Structure formats: C-alpha cells, structure tokens
Amino acid sequence: MAKRYSKAAHAKRHKQTSHKIKNVIILIFCGAAIWFGCSLWYVARTLQTAHPAESIAGEEFRPQVGDPPYRVVIDAGHGGADPGARGVVEEKDMTAATAAELIRLLQQDANFIPLQTRDSFDETATPAQRAARASEQSPQLLLSIHGNSAANGSTASGFECYPSVPGRTWHQESFYFAQLLAEGMQAAGAALRGHGGVRYIYYLENDQKQLVESTHTEIREERSFTLLEDVNCPAVLAEQCFVTNEADAARFGSEEGCKKAARIYYEAICEYFGTQPQSEQLAGLSLN
C-alpha cells in the first residue's frame, strides 16, 4: 500500500515539475517576444524620427527673390594699384574683362540692374570699401570675380567658389548660387576643385586663411572674406581659373575665355532669380 502511494506521489511530483518547466519555457518565450517587439518599436520610432530630417535635407532649396528688376552687384577683384595674382595673365585684367562683359549682359536684360563696387576697375579700393559701396546700393546678390594662383612648378588648375559661410544670414542663398556657378563652369569644361567646386574660407587669429570643404557645416566664429561678411545680401566669391596655369588661363582667362565665363555667370544669375537668359551669339563663342 505504501509502495503504491509512493509511486502515485512521485508521479504527481513529476507532473508538477513538468508543469513548472512548461511555465518557465512559456515565460521565456513571452519575455523574448516582448523584447523583440520592443526592439522593433524602437527601430521603427528611430526611423520615423529621422525621416523628416532626411526629407528636409533632400528638398531642393529655392531663394525667395520677389519681382524684377533685380539688383546685382558685380565686383572685379583687385584693380588699380593692386594687380592681384600674376602669371600667364594678370588677375586684375582678367577680373575687369570678365566683370565688364557680365555687366554688359546684365544691362541688356530688363530683369536686372547691374551695380558695381567702384566707379572704375582702375580705381584702387580695399575689400571693406567695396563691401560698403555694395551695401549702399541695396543689392539682392553679389558676385566677386577673382583668379587663383599657385607656386612655380605647380600644375594646379580648375574652378572653385566661396559662398557666405554657415551660420550667416545669407548662407543658404549664397550656397545655392555657388552651386549654380560651379555647375555652369563644369559644363563648360572646367575642373571643379574640392567638393563640387564649393568651399569655405576662414581667417584664423594669425591672419592665415584656412580652406574648408563645404561638407563641413559647423558654425564658426572666424570671419571669412570681407565681401562675404560685410554685405547685406547673398554673396559668392569665384576663383575663375588659375592665372598661373597656361591651359587654364587660355580657357577661362583669355579675352574669349573671360567672355565665356561671363556668359556662364550671367546664366547662373538668371537661374538664381528664375528668369530666362537672353539668347546671344558671342562672336562664334562656344561653351564646349
């Protein structure tokens, strides 16, 4: 009798143990399911949170420009007693020739009122004086034309431009215009330097210039070029070509090269303001 009872008790205990093991397994599976579900929720929440930022970054920016005529300042770098860089061509001659042609194109277009930073390209004026003159005229856009240079023996060439830096009032509009300039020059055969031909310049405490690629969007306290900092409108400084590179200067620094660059700048200005460029045959000039 006792033996039968013992067997019955043992069977009961075995059944209870099996039941407990099943419960533990069920709890483990439930815990795993909850953990998995929470993980999925977290990933989905993270992706949902990140999506609007990606959408905003991917949207194509368009500046708010109002109605024409648009007031555009054309600044010829250097000039007068300041020759700028010297090489195959002299920088001040190249910038004056390009600016003169660009102003002519803008004058022929009723959508624009071209403005200058001094009365004559032969007039000597500091960047601060030119910036002040530009701001006095209530501009809506400024383009400062320059030429690049490199040390003897260097083969450096190509186009690059510098918009107002991140954190400034007109940075977004300036960056947009800089991209249009770079795209136009590239289409005409210019090699783009840096990240898509658009870069930033900062002046350090020792007055040394620091070049930064446009992928660096952090806001910094150091100043950039005076003509980008001290004008009350979107502004870009363009380095048209290397005056020290014979092939580069022949393509974009010669008389015909300056006309070619001016036409590219004019079309970029038109695209910035959303106007149609006036067609013009530039004495057989081709952008190819």
PDB file of N, CA and C in Angstrom, residues 190-270:
ATOM      1  N   ALA A 190      35.415  73.202 -67.182  1.00  0.00           N
ATOM      2  CA  ALA A 190      36.318  73.488 -66.069  1.00  0.00           C
ATOM      3  C   ALA A 190      36.338  72.315 -65.092  1.00  0.00           C
ATOM      4  N   ALA A 191      37.513  72.023 -64.559  1.00  0.00           N
ATOM      5  CA  ALA A 191      37.611  71.040 -63.484  1.00  0.00           C
ATOM      6  C   ALA A 191      37.194  71.722 -62.185  1.00  0.00           C
ATOM      7  N   LEU A 192      36.406  71.025 -61.376  1.00  0.00           N
ATOM      8  CA  LEU A 192      35.958  71.590 -60.106  1.00  0.00           C
ATOM      9  C   LEU A 192      36.899  71.143 -58.995  1.00  0.00           C
ATOM     10  N   ARG A 193      37.362  72.098 -58.234  1.00  0.00           N
ATOM     11  CA  ARG A 193      38.259  71.796 -57.122  1.00  0.00           C
ATOM     12  C   ARG A 193      37.450  71.536 -55.860  1.00  0.00           C
ATOM     13  N   GLY A 194      37.972  70.622 -55.018  1.00  0.00           N
ATOM     14  CA  GLY A 194      37.303  70.335 -53.762  1.00  0.00           C
ATOM     15  C   GLY A 194      36.011  69.580 -53.956  1.00  0.00           C
ATOM     16  N   HIS A 195      35.079  69.783 -53.034  1.00  0.00           N
ATOM     17  CA  HIS A 195      33.810  69.070 -53.059  1.00  0.00           C
ATOM     18  C   HIS A 195      32.814  69.818 -53.955  1.00  0.00           C
ATOM     19  N   GLY A 196      32.790  69.464 -55.231  1.00  0.00           N
ATOM     20  CA  GLY A 196      31.845  70.086 -56.149  1.00  0.00           C
ATOM     21  C   GLY A 196      32.142  71.526 -56.484  1.00  0.00           C
ATOM     22  N   GLY A 197      33.378  71.958 -56.247  1.00  0.00           N
ATOM     23  CA  GLY A 197      33.744  73.321 -56.602  1.00  0.00           C
ATOM     24  C   GLY A 197      33.289  74.391 -55.624  1.00  0.00           C
ATOM     25  N   VAL A 198      32.688  73.988 -54.498  1.00  0.00           N
ATOM     26  CA  VAL A 198      32.197  74.946 -53.500  1.00  0.00           C
ATOM     27  C   VAL A 198      32.943  74.710 -52.184  1.00  0.00           C
ATOM     28  N   ARG A 199      33.577  75.759 -51.678  1.00  0.00           N
ATOM     29  CA  ARG A 199      34.381  75.647 -50.467  1.00  0.00           C
ATOM     30  C   ARG A 199      34.139  76.849 -49.559  1.00  0.00           C
ATOM     31  N   TYR A 200      34.666  76.763 -48.323  1.00  0.00           N
ATOM     32  CA  TYR A 200      34.595  77.878 -47.384  1.00  0.00           C
ATOM     33  C   TYR A 200      36.016  78.328 -47.021  1.00  0.00           C
ATOM     34  N   ILE A 201      36.136  79.604 -46.727  1.00  0.00           N
ATOM     35  CA  ILE A 201      37.408  80.171 -46.270  1.00  0.00           C
ATOM     36  C   ILE A 201      37.181  80.853 -44.920  1.00  0.00           C
ATOM     37  N   TYR A 202      38.108  80.614 -43.984  1.00  0.00           N
ATOM     38  CA  TYR A 202      38.088  81.283 -42.689  1.00  0.00           C
ATOM     39  C   TYR A 202      39.462  81.897 -42.423  1.00  0.00           C
ATOM     40  N   TYR A 203      39.453  83.066 -41.759  1.00  0.00           N
ATOM     41  CA  TYR A 203      40.701  83.700 -41.352  1.00  0.00           C
ATOM     42  C   TYR A 203      40.965  83.374 -39.885  1.00  0.00           C
ATOM     43  N   LEU A 204      42.125  82.777 -39.617  1.00  0.00           N
ATOM     44  CA  LEU A 204      42.497  82.411 -38.258  1.00  0.00           C
ATOM     45  C   LEU A 204      43.107  83.613 -37.537  1.00  0.00           C
ATOM     46  N   GLU A 205      43.465  83.427 -36.263  1.00  0.00           N
ATOM     47  CA  GLU A 205      43.972  84.538 -35.457  1.00  0.00           C
ATOM     48  C   GLU A 205      45.256  85.133 -36.023  1.00  0.00           C
ATOM     49  N   ASN A 206      46.075  84.301 -36.646  1.00  0.00           N
ATOM     50  CA  ASN A 206      47.325  84.799 -37.230  1.00  0.00           C
ATOM     51  C   ASN A 206      47.128  85.342 -38.634  1.00  0.00           C
ATOM     52  N   ASP A 207      45.882  85.557 -39.021  1.00  0.00           N
ATOM     53  CA  ASP A 207      45.501  86.101 -40.325  1.00  0.00           C
ATOM     54  C   ASP A 207      45.803  85.130 -41.476  1.00  0.00           C
ATOM     55  N   GLN A 208      46.021  83.881 -41.114  1.00  0.00           N
ATOM     56  CA  GLN A 208      46.205  82.849 -42.129  1.00  0.00           C
ATOM     57  C   GLN A 208      44.834  82.337 -42.575  1.00  0.00           C
ATOM     58  N   LYS A 209      44.725  82.062 -43.874  1.00  0.00           N
ATOM     59  CA  LYS A 209      43.456  81.555 -44.395  1.00  0.00           C
ATOM     60  C   LYS A 209      43.384  80.041 -44.233  1.00  0.00           C
ATOM     61  N   GLN A 210      42.240  79.574 -43.799  1.00  0.00           N
ATOM     62  CA  GLN A 210      42.004  78.126 -43.689  1.00  0.00           C
ATOM     63  C   GLN A 210      40.901  77.731 -44.654  1.00  0.00           C
ATOM     64  N   LEU A 211      41.226  76.839 -45.567  1.00  0.00           N
ATOM     65  CA  LEU A 211      40.258  76.355 -46.543  1.00  0.00           C
ATOM     66  C   LEU A 211      39.524  75.151 -45.960  1.00  0.00           C
ATOM     67  N   VAL A 212      38.193  75.155 -46.069  1.00  0.00           N
ATOM     68  CA  VAL A 212      37.370  74.073 -45.531  1.00  0.00           C
ATOM     69  C   VAL A 212      36.387  73.624 -46.606  1.00  0.00           C
ATOM     70  N   GLU A 213      36.242  72.322 -46.772  1.00  0.00           N
ATOM     71  CA  GLU A 213      35.289  71.826 -47.758  1.00  0.00           C
ATOM     72  C   GLU A 213      33.856  72.113 -47.313  1.00  0.00           C
ATOM     73  N   SER A 214      32.959  72.214 -48.269  1.00  0.00           N
ATOM     74  CA  SER A 214      31.571  72.587 -47.971  1.00  0.00           C
ATOM     75  C   SER A 214      30.804  71.496 -47.245  1.00  0.00           C
ATOM     76  N   THR A 215      31.414  70.313 -47.072  1.00  0.00           N
ATOM     77  CA  THR A 215      30.774  69.262 -46.282  1.00  0.00           C
ATOM     78  C   THR A 215      30.830  69.589 -44.790  1.00  0.00           C
ATOM     79  N   HIS A 216      31.700  70.525 -44.406  1.00  0.00           N
ATOM     80  CA  HIS A 216      31.804  70.943 -43.001  1.00  0.00           C
ATOM     81  C   HIS A 216      30.829  72.098 -42.761  1.00  0.00           C
ATOM     82  N   THR A 217      29.703  71.784 -42.153  1.00  0.00           N
ATOM     83  CA  THR A 217      28.640  72.788 -41.991  1.00  0.00           C
ATOM     84  C   THR A 217      28.561  73.350 -40.573  1.00  0.00           C
ATOM     85  N   GLU A 218      29.565  73.053 -39.746  1.00  0.00           N
ATOM     86  CA  GLU A 218      29.549  73.587 -38.393  1.00  0.00           C
ATOM     87  C   GLU A 218      29.683  75.111 -38.420  1.00  0.00           C
ATOM     88  N   ILE A 219      29.058  75.753 -37.453  1.00  0.00           N
ATOM     89  CA  ILE A 219      29.095  77.218 -37.374  1.00  0.00           C
ATOM     90  C   ILE A 219      30.338  77.650 -36.604  1.00  0.00           C
ATOM     91  N   ARG A 220      31.112  78.540 -37.210  1.00  0.00           N
ATOM     92  CA  ARG A 220      32.358  79.001 -36.619  1.00  0.00           C
ATOM     93  C   ARG A 220      32.347  80.513 -36.443  1.00  0.00           C
ATOM     94  N   GLU A 221      33.159  80.974 -35.487  1.00  0.00           N
ATOM     95  CA  GLU A 221      33.216  82.406 -35.193  1.00  0.00           C
ATOM     96  C   GLU A 221      34.167  83.157 -36.118  1.00  0.00           C
ATOM     97  N   GLU A 222      35.169  82.469 -36.673  1.00  0.00           N
ATOM     98  CA  GLU A 222      36.139  83.157 -37.514  1.00  0.00           C
ATOM     99  C   GLU A 222      35.467  83.782 -38.733  1.00  0.00           C
ATOM    100  N   ARG A 223      36.004  84.897 -39.163  1.00  0.00           N
ATOM    101  CA  ARG A 223      35.458  85.582 -40.323  1.00  0.00           C
ATOM    102  C   ARG A 223      35.944  84.956 -41.618  1.00  0.00           C
ATOM    103  N   SER A 224      35.150  85.150 -42.651  1.00  0.00           N
ATOM    104  CA  SER A 224      35.523  84.736 -43.989  1.00  0.00           C
ATOM    105  C   SER A 224      35.934  85.982 -44.772  1.00  0.00           C
ATOM    106  N   PHE A 225      35.892  85.934 -46.099  1.00  0.00           N
ATOM    107  CA  PHE A 225      36.242  87.098 -46.921  1.00  0.00           C
ATOM    108  C   PHE A 225      35.345  88.287 -46.559  1.00  0.00           C
ATOM    109  N   THR A 226      35.933  89.469 -46.551  1.00  0.00           N
ATOM    110  CA  THR A 226      35.193  90.686 -46.189  1.00  0.00           C
ATOM    111  C   THR A 226      33.967  90.886 -47.076  1.00  0.00           C
ATOM    112  N   LEU A 227      34.114  90.630 -48.364  1.00  0.00           N
ATOM    113  CA  LEU A 227      32.996  90.841 -49.291  1.00  0.00           C
ATOM    114  C   LEU A 227      31.876  89.826 -49.084  1.00  0.00           C
ATOM    115  N   LEU A 228      32.132  88.765 -48.338  1.00  0.00           N
ATOM    116  CA  LEU A 228      31.067  87.820 -47.990  1.00  0.00           C
ATOM    117  C   LEU A 228      30.456  88.155 -46.635  1.00  0.00           C
ATOM    118  N   GLU A 229      31.255  88.765 -45.779  1.00  0.00           N
ATOM    119  CA  GLU A 229      30.801  89.044 -44.410  1.00  0.00           C
ATOM    120  C   GLU A 229      30.049  90.372 -44.281  1.00  0.00           C
ATOM    121  N   ASP A 230      30.487  91.379 -45.046  1.00  0.00           N
ATOM    122  CA  ASP A 230      30.033  92.739 -44.780  1.00  0.00           C
ATOM    123  C   ASP A 230      29.084  93.313 -45.828  1.00  0.00           C
ATOM    124  N   VAL A 231      28.412  92.453 -46.571  1.00  0.00           N
ATOM    125  CA  VAL A 231      27.362  92.908 -47.486  1.00  0.00           C
ATOM    126  C   VAL A 231      26.027  92.348 -47.018  1.00  0.00           C
ATOM    127  N   ASN A 232      24.967  93.102 -47.268  1.00  0.00           N
ATOM    128  CA  ASN A 232      23.646  92.692 -46.773  1.00  0.00           C
ATOM    129  C   ASN A 232      22.840  91.967 -47.844  1.00  0.00           C
ATOM    130  N   CYS A 233      23.461  90.947 -48.452  1.00  0.00           N
ATOM    131  CA  CYS A 233      22.773  90.142 -49.457  1.00  0.00           C
ATOM    132  C   CYS A 233      23.545  88.833 -49.646  1.00  0.00           C
ATOM    133  N   PRO A 234      22.977  87.862 -50.320  1.00  0.00           N
ATOM    134  CA  PRO A 234      23.739  86.654 -50.658  1.00  0.00           C
ATOM    135  C   PRO A 234      24.965  87.020 -51.481  1.00  0.00           C
ATOM    136  N   ALA A 235      26.088  86.350 -51.216  1.00  0.00           N
ATOM    137  CA  ALA A 235      27.333  86.714 -51.893  1.00  0.00           C
ATOM    138  C   ALA A 235      28.204  85.495 -52.115  1.00  0.00           C
ATOM    139  N   VAL A 236      28.892  85.503 -53.251  1.00  0.00           N
ATOM    140  CA  VAL A 236      29.825  84.420 -53.599  1.00  0.00           C
ATOM    141  C   VAL A 236      31.080  85.032 -54.204  1.00  0.00           C
ATOM    142  N   LEU A 237      32.231  84.517 -53.807  1.00  0.00           N
ATOM    143  CA  LEU A 237      33.499  84.896 -54.420  1.00  0.00           C
ATOM    144  C   LEU A 237      33.945  83.733 -55.300  1.00  0.00           C
ATOM    145  N   ALA A 238      34.158  84.012 -56.584  1.00  0.00           N
ATOM    146  CA  ALA A 238      34.509  82.963 -57.543  1.00  0.00           C
ATOM    147  C   ALA A 238      35.970  83.066 -57.950  1.00  0.00           C
ATOM    148  N   GLU A 239      36.687  81.945 -57.888  1.00  0.00           N
ATOM    149  CA  GLU A 239      38.059  81.843 -58.407  1.00  0.00           C
ATOM    150  C   GLU A 239      37.959  81.229 -59.795  1.00  0.00           C
ATOM    151  N   GLN A 240      37.945  82.072 -60.805  1.00  0.00           N
ATOM    152  CA  GLN A 240      37.600  81.691 -62.182  1.00  0.00           C
ATOM    153  C   GLN A 240      38.522  80.647 -62.794  1.00  0.00           C
ATOM    154  N   CYS A 241      39.815  80.814 -62.577  1.00  0.00           N
ATOM    155  CA  CYS A 241      40.802  79.867 -63.091  1.00  0.00           C
ATOM    156  C   CYS A 241      42.130  80.185 -62.446  1.00  0.00           C
ATOM    157  N   PHE A 242      43.129  79.363 -62.719  1.00  0.00           N
ATOM    158  CA  PHE A 242      44.480  79.637 -62.228  1.00  0.00           C
ATOM    159  C   PHE A 242      45.219  80.454 -63.270  1.00  0.00           C
ATOM    160  N   VAL A 243      45.556  81.675 -62.899  1.00  0.00           N
ATOM    161  CA  VAL A 243      46.272  82.536 -63.845  1.00  0.00           C
ATOM    162  C   VAL A 243      47.695  82.040 -64.067  1.00  0.00           C
ATOM    163  N   THR A 244      48.147  81.121 -63.207  1.00  0.00           N
ATOM    164  CA  THR A 244      49.488  80.563 -63.314  1.00  0.00           C
ATOM    165  C   THR A 244      49.522  79.274 -64.134  1.00  0.00           C
ATOM    166  N   ASN A 245      48.375  78.843 -64.610  1.00  0.00           N
ATOM    167  CA  ASN A 245      48.304  77.620 -65.407  1.00  0.00           C
ATOM    168  C   ASN A 245      47.965  78.008 -66.846  1.00  0.00           C
ATOM    169  N   GLU A 246      48.850  77.682 -67.775  1.00  0.00           N
ATOM    170  CA  GLU A 246      48.685  78.141 -69.153  1.00  0.00           C
ATOM    171  C   GLU A 246      47.390  77.641 -69.785  1.00  0.00           C
ATOM    172  N   ALA A 247      47.090  76.360 -69.617  1.00  0.00           N
ATOM    173  CA  ALA A 247      45.877  75.799 -70.223  1.00  0.00           C
ATOM    174  C   ALA A 247      44.624  76.376 -69.577  1.00  0.00           C
ATOM    175  N   ASP A 248      44.651  76.517 -68.257  1.00  0.00           N
ATOM    176  CA  ASP A 248      43.505  77.070 -67.524  1.00  0.00           C
ATOM    177  C   ASP A 248      43.255  78.513 -67.936  1.00  0.00           C
ATOM    178  N   ALA A 249      44.325  79.295 -68.004  1.00  0.00           N
ATOM    179  CA  ALA A 249      44.207  80.707 -68.378  1.00  0.00           C
ATOM    180  C   ALA A 249      43.748  80.867 -69.825  1.00  0.00           C
ATOM    181  N   ALA A 250      44.194  79.958 -70.697  1.00  0.00           N
ATOM    182  CA  ALA A 250      43.770  80.029 -72.097  1.00  0.00           C
ATOM    183  C   ALA A 250      42.269  79.779 -72.229  1.00  0.00           C
ATOM    184  N   ARG A 251      41.744  78.903 -71.393  1.00  0.00           N
ATOM    185  CA  ARG A 251      40.327  78.546 -71.498  1.00  0.00           C
ATOM    186  C   ARG A 251      39.415  79.567 -70.832  1.00  0.00           C
ATOM    187  N   PHE A 252      39.824  80.097 -69.679  1.00  0.00           N
ATOM    188  CA  PHE A 252      38.921  80.983 -68.937  1.00  0.00           C
ATOM    189  C   PHE A 252      39.548  82.314 -68.513  1.00  0.00           C
ATOM    190  N   GLY A 253      40.780  82.591 -68.955  1.00  0.00           N
ATOM    191  CA  GLY A 253      41.414  83.848 -68.589  1.00  0.00           C
ATOM    192  C   GLY A 253      41.784  84.716 -69.767  1.00  0.00           C
ATOM    193  N   SER A 254      41.672  84.183 -70.977  1.00  0.00           N
ATOM    194  CA  SER A 254      41.940  84.962 -72.186  1.00  0.00           C
ATOM    195  C   SER A 254      40.755  85.874 -72.481  1.00  0.00           C
ATOM    196  N   GLU A 255      40.869  86.682 -73.544  1.00  0.00           N
ATOM    197  CA  GLU A 255      39.765  87.573 -73.900  1.00  0.00           C
ATOM    198  C   GLU A 255      38.482  86.781 -74.155  1.00  0.00           C
ATOM    199  N   GLU A 256      38.591  85.724 -74.950  1.00  0.00           N
ATOM    200  CA  GLU A 256      37.407  84.909 -75.224  1.00  0.00           C
ATOM    201  C   GLU A 256      37.010  84.091 -74.005  1.00  0.00           C
ATOM    202  N   GLY A 257      38.012  83.673 -73.226  1.00  0.00           N
ATOM    203  CA  GLY A 257      37.713  82.916 -72.012  1.00  0.00           C
ATOM    204  C   GLY A 257      36.939  83.737 -70.993  1.00  0.00           C
ATOM    205  N   CYS A 258      37.272  85.027 -70.894  1.00  0.00           N
ATOM    206  CA  CYS A 258      36.549  85.913 -69.975  1.00  0.00           C
ATOM    207  C   CYS A 258      35.101  86.095 -70.426  1.00  0.00           C
ATOM    208  N   LYS A 259      34.903  86.184 -71.739  1.00  0.00           N
ATOM    209  CA  LYS A 259      33.531  86.285 -72.259  1.00  0.00           C
ATOM    210  C   LYS A 259      32.742  85.013 -71.980  1.00  0.00           C
ATOM    211  N   LYS A 260      33.426  83.888 -72.126  1.00  0.00           N
ATOM    212  CA  LYS A 260      32.783  82.605 -71.847  1.00  0.00           C
ATOM    213  C   LYS A 260      32.356  82.519 -70.380  1.00  0.00           C
ATOM    214  N   ALA A 261      33.279  82.874 -69.479  1.00  0.00           N
ATOM    215  CA  ALA A 261      32.972  82.838 -68.050  1.00  0.00           C
ATOM    216  C   ALA A 261      31.844  83.807 -67.701  1.00  0.00           C
ATOM    217  N   ALA A 262      31.866  84.998 -68.305  1.00  0.00           N
ATOM    218  CA  ALA A 262      30.822  85.991 -68.040  1.00  0.00           C
ATOM    219  C   ALA A 262      29.453  85.458 -68.433  1.00  0.00           C
ATOM    220  N   ARG A 263      29.398  84.758 -69.574  1.00  0.00           N
ATOM    221  CA  ARG A 263      28.130  84.183 -70.017  1.00  0.00           C
ATOM    222  C   ARG A 263      27.644  83.116 -69.040  1.00  0.00           C
ATOM    223  N   ILE A 264      28.562  82.310 -68.531  1.00  0.00           N
ATOM    224  CA  ILE A 264      28.213  81.287 -67.544  1.00  0.00           C
ATOM    225  C   ILE A 264      27.669  81.939 -66.274  1.00  0.00           C
ATOM    226  N   TYR A 265      28.345  83.003 -65.818  1.00  0.00           N
ATOM    227  CA  TYR A 265      27.893  83.710 -64.614  1.00  0.00           C
ATOM    228  C   TYR A 265      26.515  84.331 -64.839  1.00  0.00           C
ATOM    229  N   TYR A 266      26.327  84.907 -66.015  1.00  0.00           N
ATOM    230  CA  TYR A 266      25.035  85.520 -66.342  1.00  0.00           C
ATOM    231  C   TYR A 266      23.912  84.486 -66.291  1.00  0.00           C
ATOM    232  N   GLU A 267      24.144  83.337 -66.866  1.00  0.00           N
ATOM    233  CA  GLU A 267      23.110  82.301 -66.881  1.00  0.00           C
ATOM    234  C   GLU A 267      22.843  81.763 -65.473  1.00  0.00           C
ATOM    235  N   ALA A 268      23.880  81.701 -64.638  1.00  0.00           N
ATOM    236  CA  ALA A 268      23.685  81.278 -63.251  1.00  0.00           C
ATOM    237  C   ALA A 268      22.861  82.314 -62.480  1.00  0.00           C
ATOM    238  N   ILE A 269      23.105  83.593 -62.750  1.00  0.00           N
ATOM    239  CA  ILE A 269      22.317  84.658 -62.117  1.00  0.00           C
ATOM    240  C   ILE A 269      20.850  84.544 -62.539  1.00  0.00           C
ATOM    241  N   CYS A 270      20.635  84.306 -63.822  1.00  0.00           N
ATOM    242  CA  CYS A 270      19.262  84.134 -64.309  1.00  0.00           C
ATOM    243  C   CYS A 270      18.581  82.958 -63.617  1.00  0.00           C
TER     244      CYS A 270
END
